JSON list of C-alpha atoms and ligand atoms in Angstrom, two decimals:
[
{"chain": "A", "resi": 1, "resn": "UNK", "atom": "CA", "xyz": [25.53, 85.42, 107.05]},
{"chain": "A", "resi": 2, "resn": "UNK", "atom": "CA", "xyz": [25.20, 89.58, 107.82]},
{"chain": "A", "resi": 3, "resn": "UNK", "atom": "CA", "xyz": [28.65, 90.73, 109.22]},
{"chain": "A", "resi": 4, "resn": "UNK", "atom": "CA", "xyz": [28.07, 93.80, 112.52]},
{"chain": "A", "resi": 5, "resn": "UNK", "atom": "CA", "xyz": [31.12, 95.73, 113.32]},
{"chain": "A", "resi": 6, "resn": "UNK", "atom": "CA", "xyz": [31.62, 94.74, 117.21]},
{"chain": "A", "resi": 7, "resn": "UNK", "atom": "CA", "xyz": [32.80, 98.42, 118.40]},
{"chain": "A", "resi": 8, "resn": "UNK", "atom": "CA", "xyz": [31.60, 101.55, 119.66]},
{"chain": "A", "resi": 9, "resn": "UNK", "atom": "CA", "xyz": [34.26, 103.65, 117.66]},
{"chain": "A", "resi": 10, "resn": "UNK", "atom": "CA", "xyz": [32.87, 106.04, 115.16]},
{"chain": "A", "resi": 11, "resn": "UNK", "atom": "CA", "xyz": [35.95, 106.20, 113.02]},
{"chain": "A", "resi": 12, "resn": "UNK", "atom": "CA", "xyz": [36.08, 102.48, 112.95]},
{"chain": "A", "resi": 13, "resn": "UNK", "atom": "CA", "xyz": [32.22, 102.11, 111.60]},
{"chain": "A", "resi": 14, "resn": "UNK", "atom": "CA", "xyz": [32.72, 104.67, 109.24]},
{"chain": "A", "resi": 15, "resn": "UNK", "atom": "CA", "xyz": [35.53, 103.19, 107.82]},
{"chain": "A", "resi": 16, "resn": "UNK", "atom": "CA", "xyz": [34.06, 99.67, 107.70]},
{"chain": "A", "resi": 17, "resn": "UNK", "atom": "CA", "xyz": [30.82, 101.23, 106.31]},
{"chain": "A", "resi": 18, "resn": "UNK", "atom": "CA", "xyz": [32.76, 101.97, 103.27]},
{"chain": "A", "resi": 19, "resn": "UNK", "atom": "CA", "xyz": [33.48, 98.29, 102.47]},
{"chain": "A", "resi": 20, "resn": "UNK", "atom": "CA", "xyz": [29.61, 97.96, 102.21]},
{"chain": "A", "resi": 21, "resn": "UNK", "atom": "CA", "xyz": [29.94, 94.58, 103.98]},
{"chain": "A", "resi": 22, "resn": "UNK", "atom": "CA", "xyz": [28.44, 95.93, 107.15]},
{"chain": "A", "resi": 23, "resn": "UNK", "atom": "CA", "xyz": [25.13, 95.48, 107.99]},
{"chain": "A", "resi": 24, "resn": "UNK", "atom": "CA", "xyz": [24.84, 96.35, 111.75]},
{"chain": "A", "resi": 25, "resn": "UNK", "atom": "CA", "xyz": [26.71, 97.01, 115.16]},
{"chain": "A", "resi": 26, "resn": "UNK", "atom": "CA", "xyz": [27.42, 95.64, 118.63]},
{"chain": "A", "resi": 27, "resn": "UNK", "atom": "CA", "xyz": [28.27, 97.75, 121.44]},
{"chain": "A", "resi": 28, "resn": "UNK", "atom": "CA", "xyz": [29.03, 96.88, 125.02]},
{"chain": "A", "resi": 29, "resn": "UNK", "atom": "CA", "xyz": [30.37, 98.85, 128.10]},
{"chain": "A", "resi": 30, "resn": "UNK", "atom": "CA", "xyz": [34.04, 97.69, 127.89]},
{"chain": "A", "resi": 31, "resn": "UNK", "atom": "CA", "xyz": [34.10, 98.51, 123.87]},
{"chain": "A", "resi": 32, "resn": "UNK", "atom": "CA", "xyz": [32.36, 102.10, 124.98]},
{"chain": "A", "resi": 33, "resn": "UNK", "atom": "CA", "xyz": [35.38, 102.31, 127.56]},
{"chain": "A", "resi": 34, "resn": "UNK", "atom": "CA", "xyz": [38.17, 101.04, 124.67]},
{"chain": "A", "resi": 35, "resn": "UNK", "atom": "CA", "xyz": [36.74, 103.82, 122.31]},
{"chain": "A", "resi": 36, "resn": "UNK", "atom": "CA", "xyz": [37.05, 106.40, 124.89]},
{"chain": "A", "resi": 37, "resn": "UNK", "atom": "CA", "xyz": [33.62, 107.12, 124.36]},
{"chain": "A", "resi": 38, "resn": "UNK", "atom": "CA", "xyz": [32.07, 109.14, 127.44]},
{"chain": "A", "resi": 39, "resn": "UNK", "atom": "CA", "xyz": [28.31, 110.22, 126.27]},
{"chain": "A", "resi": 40, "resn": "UNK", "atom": "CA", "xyz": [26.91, 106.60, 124.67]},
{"chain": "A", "resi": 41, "resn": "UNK", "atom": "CA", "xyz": [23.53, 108.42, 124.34]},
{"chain": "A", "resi": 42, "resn": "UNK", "atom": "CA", "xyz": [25.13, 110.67, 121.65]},
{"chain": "A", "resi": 43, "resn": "UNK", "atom": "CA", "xyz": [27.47, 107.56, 120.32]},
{"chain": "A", "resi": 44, "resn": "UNK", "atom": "CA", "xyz": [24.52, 105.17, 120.00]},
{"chain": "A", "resi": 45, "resn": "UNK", "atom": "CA", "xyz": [22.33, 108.21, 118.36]},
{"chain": "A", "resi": 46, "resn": "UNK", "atom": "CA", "xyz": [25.73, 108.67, 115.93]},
{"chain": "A", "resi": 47, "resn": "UNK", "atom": "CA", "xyz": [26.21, 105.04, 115.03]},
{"chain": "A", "resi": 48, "resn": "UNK", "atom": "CA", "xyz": [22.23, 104.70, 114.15]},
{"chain": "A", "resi": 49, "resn": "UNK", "atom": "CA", "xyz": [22.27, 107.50, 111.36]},
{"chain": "A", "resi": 50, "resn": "UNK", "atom": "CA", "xyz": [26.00, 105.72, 110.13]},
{"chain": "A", "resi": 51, "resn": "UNK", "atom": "CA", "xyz": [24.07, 102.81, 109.84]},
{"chain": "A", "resi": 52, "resn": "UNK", "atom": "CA", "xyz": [20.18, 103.94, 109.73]},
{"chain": "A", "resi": 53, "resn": "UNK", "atom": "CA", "xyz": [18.84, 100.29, 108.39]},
{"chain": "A", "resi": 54, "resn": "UNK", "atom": "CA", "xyz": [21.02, 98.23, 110.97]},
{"chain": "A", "resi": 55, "resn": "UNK", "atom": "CA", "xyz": [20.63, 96.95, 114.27]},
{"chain": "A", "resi": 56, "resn": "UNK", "atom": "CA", "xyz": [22.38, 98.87, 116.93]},
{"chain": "A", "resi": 57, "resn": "UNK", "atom": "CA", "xyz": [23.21, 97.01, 119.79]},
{"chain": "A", "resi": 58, "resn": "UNK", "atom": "CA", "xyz": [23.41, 99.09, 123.24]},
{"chain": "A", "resi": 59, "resn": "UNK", "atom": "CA", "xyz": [23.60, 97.59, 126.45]},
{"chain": "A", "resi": 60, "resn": "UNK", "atom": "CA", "xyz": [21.93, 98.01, 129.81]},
{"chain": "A", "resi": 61, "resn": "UNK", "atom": "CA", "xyz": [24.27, 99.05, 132.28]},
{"chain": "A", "resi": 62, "resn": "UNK", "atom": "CA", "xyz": [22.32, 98.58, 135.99]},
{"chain": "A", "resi": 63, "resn": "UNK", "atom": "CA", "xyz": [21.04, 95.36, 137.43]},
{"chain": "A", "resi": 64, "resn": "UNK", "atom": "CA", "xyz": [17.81, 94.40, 138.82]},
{"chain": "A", "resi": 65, "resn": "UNK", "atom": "CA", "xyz": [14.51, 93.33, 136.92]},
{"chain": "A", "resi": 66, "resn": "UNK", "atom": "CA", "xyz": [12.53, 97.00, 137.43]},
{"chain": "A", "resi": 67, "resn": "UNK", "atom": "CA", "xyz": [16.03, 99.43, 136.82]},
{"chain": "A", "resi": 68, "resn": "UNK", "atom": "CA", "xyz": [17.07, 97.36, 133.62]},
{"chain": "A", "resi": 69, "resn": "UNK", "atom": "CA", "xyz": [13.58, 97.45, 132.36]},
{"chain": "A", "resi": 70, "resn": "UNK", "atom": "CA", "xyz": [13.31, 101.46, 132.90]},
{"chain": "A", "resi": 71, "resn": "UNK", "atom": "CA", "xyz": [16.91, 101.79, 131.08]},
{"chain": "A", "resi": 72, "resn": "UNK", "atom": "CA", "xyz": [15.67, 100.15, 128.50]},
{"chain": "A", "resi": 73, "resn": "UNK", "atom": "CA", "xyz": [13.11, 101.83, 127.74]},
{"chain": "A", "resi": 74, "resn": "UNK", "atom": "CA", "xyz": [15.07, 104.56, 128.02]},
{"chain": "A", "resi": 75, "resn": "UNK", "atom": "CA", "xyz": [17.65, 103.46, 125.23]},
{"chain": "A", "resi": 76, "resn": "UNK", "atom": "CA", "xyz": [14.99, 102.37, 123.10]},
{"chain": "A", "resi": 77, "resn": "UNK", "atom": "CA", "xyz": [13.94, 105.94, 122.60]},
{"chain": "A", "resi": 78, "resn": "UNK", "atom": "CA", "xyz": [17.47, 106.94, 121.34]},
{"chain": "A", "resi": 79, "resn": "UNK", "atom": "CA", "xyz": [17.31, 105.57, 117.37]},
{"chain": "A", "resi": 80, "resn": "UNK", "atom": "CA", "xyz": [14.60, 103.67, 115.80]},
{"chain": "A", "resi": 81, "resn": "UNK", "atom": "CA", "xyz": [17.24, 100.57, 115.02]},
{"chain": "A", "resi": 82, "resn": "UNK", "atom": "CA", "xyz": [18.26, 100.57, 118.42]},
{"chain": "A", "resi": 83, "resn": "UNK", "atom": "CA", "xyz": [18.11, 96.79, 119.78]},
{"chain": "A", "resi": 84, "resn": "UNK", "atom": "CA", "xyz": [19.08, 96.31, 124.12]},
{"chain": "A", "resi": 85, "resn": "UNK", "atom": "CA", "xyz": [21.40, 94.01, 125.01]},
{"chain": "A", "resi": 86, "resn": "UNK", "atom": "CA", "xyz": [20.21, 92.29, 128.19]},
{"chain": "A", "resi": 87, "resn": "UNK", "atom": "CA", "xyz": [22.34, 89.39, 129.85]},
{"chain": "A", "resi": 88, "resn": "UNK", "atom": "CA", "xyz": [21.55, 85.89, 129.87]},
{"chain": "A", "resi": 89, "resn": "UNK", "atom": "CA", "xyz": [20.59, 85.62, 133.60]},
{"chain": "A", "resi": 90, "resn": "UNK", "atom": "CA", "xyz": [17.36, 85.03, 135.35]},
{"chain": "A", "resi": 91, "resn": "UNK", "atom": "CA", "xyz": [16.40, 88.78, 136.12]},
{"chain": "A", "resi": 92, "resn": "UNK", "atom": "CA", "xyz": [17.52, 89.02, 132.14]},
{"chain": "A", "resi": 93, "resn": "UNK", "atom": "CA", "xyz": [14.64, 86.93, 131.31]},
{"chain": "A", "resi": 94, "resn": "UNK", "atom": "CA", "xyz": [12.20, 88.79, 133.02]},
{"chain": "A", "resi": 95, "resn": "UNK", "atom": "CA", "xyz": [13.35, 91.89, 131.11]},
{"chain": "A", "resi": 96, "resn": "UNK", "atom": "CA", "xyz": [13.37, 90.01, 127.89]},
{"chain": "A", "resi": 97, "resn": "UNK", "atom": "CA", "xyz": [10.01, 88.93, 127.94]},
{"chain": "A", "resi": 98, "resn": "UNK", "atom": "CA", "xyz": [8.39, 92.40, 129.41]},
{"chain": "A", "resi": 99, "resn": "UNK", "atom": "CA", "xyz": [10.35, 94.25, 126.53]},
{"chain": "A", "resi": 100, "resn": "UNK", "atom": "CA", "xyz": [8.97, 92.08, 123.86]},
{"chain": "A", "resi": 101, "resn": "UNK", "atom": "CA", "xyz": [5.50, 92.67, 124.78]},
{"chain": "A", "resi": 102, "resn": "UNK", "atom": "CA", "xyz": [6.23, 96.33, 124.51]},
{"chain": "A", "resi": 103, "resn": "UNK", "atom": "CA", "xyz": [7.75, 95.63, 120.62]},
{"chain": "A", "resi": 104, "resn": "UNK", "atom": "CA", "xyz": [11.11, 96.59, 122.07]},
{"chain": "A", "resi": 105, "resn": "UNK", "atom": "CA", "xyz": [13.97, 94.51, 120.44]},
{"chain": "A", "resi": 106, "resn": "UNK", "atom": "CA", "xyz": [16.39, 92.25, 122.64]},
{"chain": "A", "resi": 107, "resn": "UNK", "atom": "CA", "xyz": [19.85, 91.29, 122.23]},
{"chain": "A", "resi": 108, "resn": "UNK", "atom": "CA", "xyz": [20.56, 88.61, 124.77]},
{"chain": "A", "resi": 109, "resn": "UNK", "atom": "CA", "xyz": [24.03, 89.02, 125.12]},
{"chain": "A", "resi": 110, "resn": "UNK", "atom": "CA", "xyz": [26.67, 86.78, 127.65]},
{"chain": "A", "resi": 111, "resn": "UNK", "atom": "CA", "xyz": [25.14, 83.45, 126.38]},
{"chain": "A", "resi": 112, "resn": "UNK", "atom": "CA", "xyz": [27.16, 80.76, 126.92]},
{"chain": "A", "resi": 113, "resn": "UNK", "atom": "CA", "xyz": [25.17, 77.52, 126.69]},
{"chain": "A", "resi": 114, "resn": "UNK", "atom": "CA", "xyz": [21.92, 75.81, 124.89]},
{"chain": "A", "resi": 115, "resn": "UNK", "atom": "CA", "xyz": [20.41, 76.31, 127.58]},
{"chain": "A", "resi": 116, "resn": "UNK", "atom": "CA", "xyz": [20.48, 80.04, 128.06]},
{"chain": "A", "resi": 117, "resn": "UNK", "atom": "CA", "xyz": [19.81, 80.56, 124.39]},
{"chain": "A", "resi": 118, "resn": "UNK", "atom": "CA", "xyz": [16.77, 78.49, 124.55]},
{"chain": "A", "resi": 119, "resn": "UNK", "atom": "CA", "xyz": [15.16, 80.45, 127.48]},
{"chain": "A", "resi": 120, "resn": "UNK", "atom": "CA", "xyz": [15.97, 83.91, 125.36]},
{"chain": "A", "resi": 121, "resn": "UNK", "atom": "CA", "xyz": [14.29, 82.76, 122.53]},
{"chain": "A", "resi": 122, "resn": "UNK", "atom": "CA", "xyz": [11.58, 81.59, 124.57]},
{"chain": "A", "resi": 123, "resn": "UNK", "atom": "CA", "xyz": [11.19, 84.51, 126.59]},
{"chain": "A", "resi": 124, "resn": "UNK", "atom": "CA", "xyz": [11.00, 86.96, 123.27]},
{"chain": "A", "resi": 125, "resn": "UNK", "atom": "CA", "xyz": [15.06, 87.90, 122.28]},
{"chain": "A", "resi": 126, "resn": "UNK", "atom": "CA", "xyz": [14.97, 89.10, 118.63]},
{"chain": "A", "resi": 127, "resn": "UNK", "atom": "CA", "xyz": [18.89, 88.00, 118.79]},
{"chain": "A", "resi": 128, "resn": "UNK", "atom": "CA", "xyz": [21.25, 85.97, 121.22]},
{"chain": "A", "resi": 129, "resn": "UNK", "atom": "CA", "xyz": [24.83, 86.20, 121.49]},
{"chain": "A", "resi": 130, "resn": "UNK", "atom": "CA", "xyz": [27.03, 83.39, 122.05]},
{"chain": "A", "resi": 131, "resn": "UNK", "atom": "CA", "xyz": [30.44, 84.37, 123.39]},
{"chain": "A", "resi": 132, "resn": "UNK", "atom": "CA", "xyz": [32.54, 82.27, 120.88]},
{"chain": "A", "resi": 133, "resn": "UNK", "atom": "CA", "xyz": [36.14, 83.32, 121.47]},
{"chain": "A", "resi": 134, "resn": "UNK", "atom": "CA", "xyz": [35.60, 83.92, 125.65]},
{"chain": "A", "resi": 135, "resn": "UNK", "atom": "CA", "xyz": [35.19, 80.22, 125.64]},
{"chain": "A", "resi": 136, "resn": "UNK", "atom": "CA", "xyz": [37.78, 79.38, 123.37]},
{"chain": "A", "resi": 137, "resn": "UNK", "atom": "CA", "xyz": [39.90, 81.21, 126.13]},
{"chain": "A", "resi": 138, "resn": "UNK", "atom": "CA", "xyz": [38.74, 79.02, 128.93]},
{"chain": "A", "resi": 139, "resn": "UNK", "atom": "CA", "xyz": [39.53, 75.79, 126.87]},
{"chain": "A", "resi": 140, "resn": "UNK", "atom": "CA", "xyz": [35.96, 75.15, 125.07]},
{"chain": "A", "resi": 141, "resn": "UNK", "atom": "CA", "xyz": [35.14, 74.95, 121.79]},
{"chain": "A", "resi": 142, "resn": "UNK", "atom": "CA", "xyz": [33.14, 78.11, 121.24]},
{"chain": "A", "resi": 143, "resn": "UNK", "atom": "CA", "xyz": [31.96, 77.29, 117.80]},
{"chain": "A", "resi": 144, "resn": "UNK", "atom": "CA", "xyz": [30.42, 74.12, 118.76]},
{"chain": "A", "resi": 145, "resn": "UNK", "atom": "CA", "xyz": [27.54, 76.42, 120.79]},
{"chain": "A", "resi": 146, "resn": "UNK", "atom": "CA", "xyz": [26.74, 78.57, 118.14]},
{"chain": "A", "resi": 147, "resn": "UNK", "atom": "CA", "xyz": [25.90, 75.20, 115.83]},
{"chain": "A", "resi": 148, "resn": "UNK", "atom": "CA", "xyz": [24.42, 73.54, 119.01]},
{"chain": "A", "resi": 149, "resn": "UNK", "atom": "CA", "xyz": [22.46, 76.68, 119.10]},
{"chain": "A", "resi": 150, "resn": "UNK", "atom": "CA", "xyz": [21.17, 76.81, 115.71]},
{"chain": "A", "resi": 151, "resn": "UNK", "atom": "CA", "xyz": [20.26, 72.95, 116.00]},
{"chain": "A", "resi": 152, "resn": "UNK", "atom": "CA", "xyz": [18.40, 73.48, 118.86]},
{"chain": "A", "resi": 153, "resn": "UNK", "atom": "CA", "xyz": [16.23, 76.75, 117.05]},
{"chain": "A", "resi": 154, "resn": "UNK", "atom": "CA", "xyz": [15.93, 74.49, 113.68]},
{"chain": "A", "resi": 155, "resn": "UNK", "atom": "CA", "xyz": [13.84, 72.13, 115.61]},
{"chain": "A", "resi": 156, "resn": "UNK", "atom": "CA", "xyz": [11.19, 74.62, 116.61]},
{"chain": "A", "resi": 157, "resn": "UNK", "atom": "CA", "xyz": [9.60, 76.76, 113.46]},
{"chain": "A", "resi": 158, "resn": "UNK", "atom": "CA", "xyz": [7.98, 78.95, 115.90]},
{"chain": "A", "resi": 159, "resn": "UNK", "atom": "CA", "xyz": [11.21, 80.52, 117.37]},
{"chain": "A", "resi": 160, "resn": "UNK", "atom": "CA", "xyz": [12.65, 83.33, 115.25]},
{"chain": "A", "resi": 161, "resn": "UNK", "atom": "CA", "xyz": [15.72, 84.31, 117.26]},
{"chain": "A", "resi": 162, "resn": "UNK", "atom": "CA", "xyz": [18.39, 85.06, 114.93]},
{"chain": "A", "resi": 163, "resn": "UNK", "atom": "CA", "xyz": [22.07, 83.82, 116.46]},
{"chain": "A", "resi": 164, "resn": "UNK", "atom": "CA", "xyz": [25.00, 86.46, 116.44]},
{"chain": "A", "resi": 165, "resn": "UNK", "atom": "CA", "xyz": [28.22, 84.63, 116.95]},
{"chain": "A", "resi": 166, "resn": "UNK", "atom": "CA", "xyz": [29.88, 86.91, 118.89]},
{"chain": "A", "resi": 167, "resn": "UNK", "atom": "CA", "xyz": [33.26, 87.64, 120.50]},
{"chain": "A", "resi": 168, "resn": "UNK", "atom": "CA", "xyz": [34.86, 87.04, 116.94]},
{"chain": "A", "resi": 169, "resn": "UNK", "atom": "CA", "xyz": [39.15, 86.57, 117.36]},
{"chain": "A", "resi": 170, "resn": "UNK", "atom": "CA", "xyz": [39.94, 85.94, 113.60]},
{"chain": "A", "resi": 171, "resn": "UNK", "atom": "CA", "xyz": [39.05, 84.69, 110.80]},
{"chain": "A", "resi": 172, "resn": "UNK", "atom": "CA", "xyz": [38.29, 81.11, 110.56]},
{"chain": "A", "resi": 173, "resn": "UNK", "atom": "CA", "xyz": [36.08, 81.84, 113.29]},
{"chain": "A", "resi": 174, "resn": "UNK", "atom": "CA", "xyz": [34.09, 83.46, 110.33]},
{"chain": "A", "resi": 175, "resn": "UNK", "atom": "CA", "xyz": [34.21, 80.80, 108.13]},
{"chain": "A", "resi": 176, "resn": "UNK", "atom": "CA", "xyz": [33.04, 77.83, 111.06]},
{"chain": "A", "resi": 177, "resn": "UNK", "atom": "CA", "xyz": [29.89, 80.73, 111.55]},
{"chain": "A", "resi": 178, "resn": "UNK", "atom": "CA", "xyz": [28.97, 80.59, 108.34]},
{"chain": "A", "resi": 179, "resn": "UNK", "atom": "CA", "xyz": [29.41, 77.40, 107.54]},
{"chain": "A", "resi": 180, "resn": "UNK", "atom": "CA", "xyz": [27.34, 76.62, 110.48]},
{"chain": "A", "resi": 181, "resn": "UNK", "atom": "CA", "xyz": [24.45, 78.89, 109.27]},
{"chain": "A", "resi": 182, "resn": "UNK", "atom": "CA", "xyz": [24.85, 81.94, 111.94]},
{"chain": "A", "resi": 183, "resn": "UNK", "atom": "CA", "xyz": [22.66, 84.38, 111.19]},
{"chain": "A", "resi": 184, "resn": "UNK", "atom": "CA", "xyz": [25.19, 87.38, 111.87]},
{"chain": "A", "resi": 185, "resn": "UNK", "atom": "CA", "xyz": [28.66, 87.36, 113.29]},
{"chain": "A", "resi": 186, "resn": "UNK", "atom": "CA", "xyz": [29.93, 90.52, 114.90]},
{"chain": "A", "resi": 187, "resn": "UNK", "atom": "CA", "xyz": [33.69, 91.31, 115.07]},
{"chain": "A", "resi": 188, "resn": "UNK", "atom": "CA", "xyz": [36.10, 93.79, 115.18]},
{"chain": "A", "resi": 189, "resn": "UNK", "atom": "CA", "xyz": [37.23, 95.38, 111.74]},
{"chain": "A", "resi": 190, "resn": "UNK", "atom": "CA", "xyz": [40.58, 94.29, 112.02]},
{"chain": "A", "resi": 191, "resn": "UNK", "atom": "CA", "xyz": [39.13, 90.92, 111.56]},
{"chain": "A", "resi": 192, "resn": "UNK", "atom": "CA", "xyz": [37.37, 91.52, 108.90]},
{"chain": "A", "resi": 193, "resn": "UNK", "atom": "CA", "xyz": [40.10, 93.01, 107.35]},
{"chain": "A", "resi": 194, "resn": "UNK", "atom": "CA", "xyz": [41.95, 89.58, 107.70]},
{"chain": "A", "resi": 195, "resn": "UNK", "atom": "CA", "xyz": [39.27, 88.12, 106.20]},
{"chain": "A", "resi": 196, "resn": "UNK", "atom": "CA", "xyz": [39.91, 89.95, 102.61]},
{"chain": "A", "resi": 197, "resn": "UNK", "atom": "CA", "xyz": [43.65, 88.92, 102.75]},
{"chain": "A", "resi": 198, "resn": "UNK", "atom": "CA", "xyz": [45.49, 85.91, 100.78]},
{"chain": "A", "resi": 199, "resn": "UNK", "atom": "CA", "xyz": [49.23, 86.79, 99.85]},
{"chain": "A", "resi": 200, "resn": "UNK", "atom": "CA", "xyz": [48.34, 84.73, 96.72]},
{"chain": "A", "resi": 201, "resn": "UNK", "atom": "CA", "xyz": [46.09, 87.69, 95.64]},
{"chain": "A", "resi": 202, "resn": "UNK", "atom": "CA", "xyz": [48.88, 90.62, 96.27]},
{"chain": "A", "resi": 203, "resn": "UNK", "atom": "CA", "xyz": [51.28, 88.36, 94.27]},
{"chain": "A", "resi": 204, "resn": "UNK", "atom": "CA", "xyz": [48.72, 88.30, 91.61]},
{"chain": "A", "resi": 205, "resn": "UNK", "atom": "CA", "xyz": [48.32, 91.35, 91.10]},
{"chain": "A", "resi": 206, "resn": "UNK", "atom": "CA", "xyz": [52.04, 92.41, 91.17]},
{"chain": "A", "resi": 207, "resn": "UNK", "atom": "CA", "xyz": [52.20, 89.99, 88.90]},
{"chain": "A", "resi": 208, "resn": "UNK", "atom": "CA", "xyz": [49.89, 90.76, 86.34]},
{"chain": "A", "resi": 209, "resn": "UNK", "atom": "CA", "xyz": [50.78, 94.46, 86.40]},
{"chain": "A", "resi": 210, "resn": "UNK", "atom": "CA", "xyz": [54.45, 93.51, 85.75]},
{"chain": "A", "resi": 211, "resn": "UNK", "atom": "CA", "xyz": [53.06, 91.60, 83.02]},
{"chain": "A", "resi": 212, "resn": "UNK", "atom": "CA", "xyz": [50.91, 94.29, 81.60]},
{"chain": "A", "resi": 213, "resn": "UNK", "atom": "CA", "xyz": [53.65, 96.83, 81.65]},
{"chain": "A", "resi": 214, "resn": "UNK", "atom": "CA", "xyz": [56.14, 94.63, 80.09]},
{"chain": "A", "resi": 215, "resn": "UNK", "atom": "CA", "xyz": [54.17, 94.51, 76.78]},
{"chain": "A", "resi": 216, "resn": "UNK", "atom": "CA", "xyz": [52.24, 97.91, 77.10]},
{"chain": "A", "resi": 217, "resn": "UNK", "atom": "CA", "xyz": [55.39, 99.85, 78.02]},
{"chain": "A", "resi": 218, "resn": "UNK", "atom": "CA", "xyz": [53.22, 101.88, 80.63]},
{"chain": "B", "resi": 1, "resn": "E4P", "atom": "C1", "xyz": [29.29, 91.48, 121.19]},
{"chain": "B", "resi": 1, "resn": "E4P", "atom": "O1", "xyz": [28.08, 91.60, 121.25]},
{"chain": "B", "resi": 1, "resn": "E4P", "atom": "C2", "xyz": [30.10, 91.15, 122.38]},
{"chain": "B", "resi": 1, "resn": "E4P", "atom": "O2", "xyz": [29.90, 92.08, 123.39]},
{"chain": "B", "resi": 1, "resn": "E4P", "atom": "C3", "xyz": [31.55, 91.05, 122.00]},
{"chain": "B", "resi": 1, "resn": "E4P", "atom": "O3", "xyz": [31.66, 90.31, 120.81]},
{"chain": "B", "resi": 1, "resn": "E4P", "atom": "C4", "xyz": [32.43, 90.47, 123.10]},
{"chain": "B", "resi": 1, "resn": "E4P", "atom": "O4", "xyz": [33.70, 90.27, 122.57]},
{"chain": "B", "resi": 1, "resn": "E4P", "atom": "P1", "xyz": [34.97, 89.97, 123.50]},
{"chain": "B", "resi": 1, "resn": "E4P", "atom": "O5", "xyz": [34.78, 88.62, 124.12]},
{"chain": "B", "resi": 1, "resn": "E4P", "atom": "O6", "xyz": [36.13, 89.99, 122.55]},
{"chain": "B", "resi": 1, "resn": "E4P", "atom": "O7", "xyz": [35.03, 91.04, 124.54]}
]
């Protein structure tokens, strides 16, 4: 399973880059308002050269088949890696499917059933994102999609959407994606700096430098 760093701040991806676990990046509008970011033509075109191999996820921000299609278009100009996030709605699918017949990579993003993801990948999405924790929060078990997801897209050979479990709260979240078989799961870095901790590791190591300086005097 890739790991993308779910925010659109700069300082955050650079510092995750360094971990060299990251291998891509989600943005959306409120994460662009969070960061405080107010050009996210110059963000996106930042983030891309941070990361020049990974996906970059930017999303539309109008409605209506013909505007989102023209926006994306748009955004697809900014960085080579740049991939649109389009929501999982009707008009969405018409933009999917024009913007894969123009080569332009989709993120279908807001997905929160089989049923969505299975029209996305039908209509062209290079990537869907199932919103694991926003139904956690409304009483569902969010992990259950993204493996009823990737059920559903091992039965057909001939779809190639790759599943992002998305809206990532901690870590066992990470560990249900990937034991599942997600493709990619996007989160925040302060998840997956949860994910490298075990107090049984700091007390190791205290431990075995005490040791190591009891006999080596240093
Ligand atoms: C990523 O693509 C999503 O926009 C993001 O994970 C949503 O996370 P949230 O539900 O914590 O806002």
């Amino acid at each position: 399973m890739r790991i993308f760093l779910d925010t659109a701040d700069i300082e955050q991806i650079k510092q995750g880059v360094k971990l060299g676990v990251i291998s891509g990046v989600t943005t959306n509008p409120s994460l662009v308002s969070q960061a405080g970011v107010t050009d996210y033509e110059s963000a996106i075109k930042e983030i891309s050269t941070i990361i020049p191999d990974g996906p970059i996820s930017a999303e539309v921000v109008v409605e209506g088949v013909g505007p989102m299609i023209e926006q994306a278009r748009q955004i697809a100009k900014w960085a080579p890696n740049v991939v649109i996030k389009i929501p999982s709605t009707a008009e969405g699918l018409e933009v999917i499917s024009a913007l894969a017949k123009e080569n332009i990579k989709v993120n279908c993003t807001l997905c929160f059933s089989v049923n969505q993801a299975l029209l996305a990948a039908l209509a062209g999405a290079a990537y869907i994102s199932p919103f694991v924790g926003r139904l956690d929060d409304i009483g569902q078990d969010g992990m259950q999609l993204v493996e009823d997801i990737l059920d559903v897209y091992d039965n057909y050979e001939e779809i190639d959407t790759q599943v992002i479990a998305a809206s990532i709260r901690h870590p066992e979240h990470c560990v249900r994606a990937a034991m599942a078989g997600a493709h990619i799961a996007t989160m925040p870095l302060k998840v997956i700096m949860q994910m490298i901790q075990h107090p049984l590791t700091d007390i190791g190591i205290t431990r075995f430098l005490a040791d190591f300086k009891s006999v080596s005097g240093k």
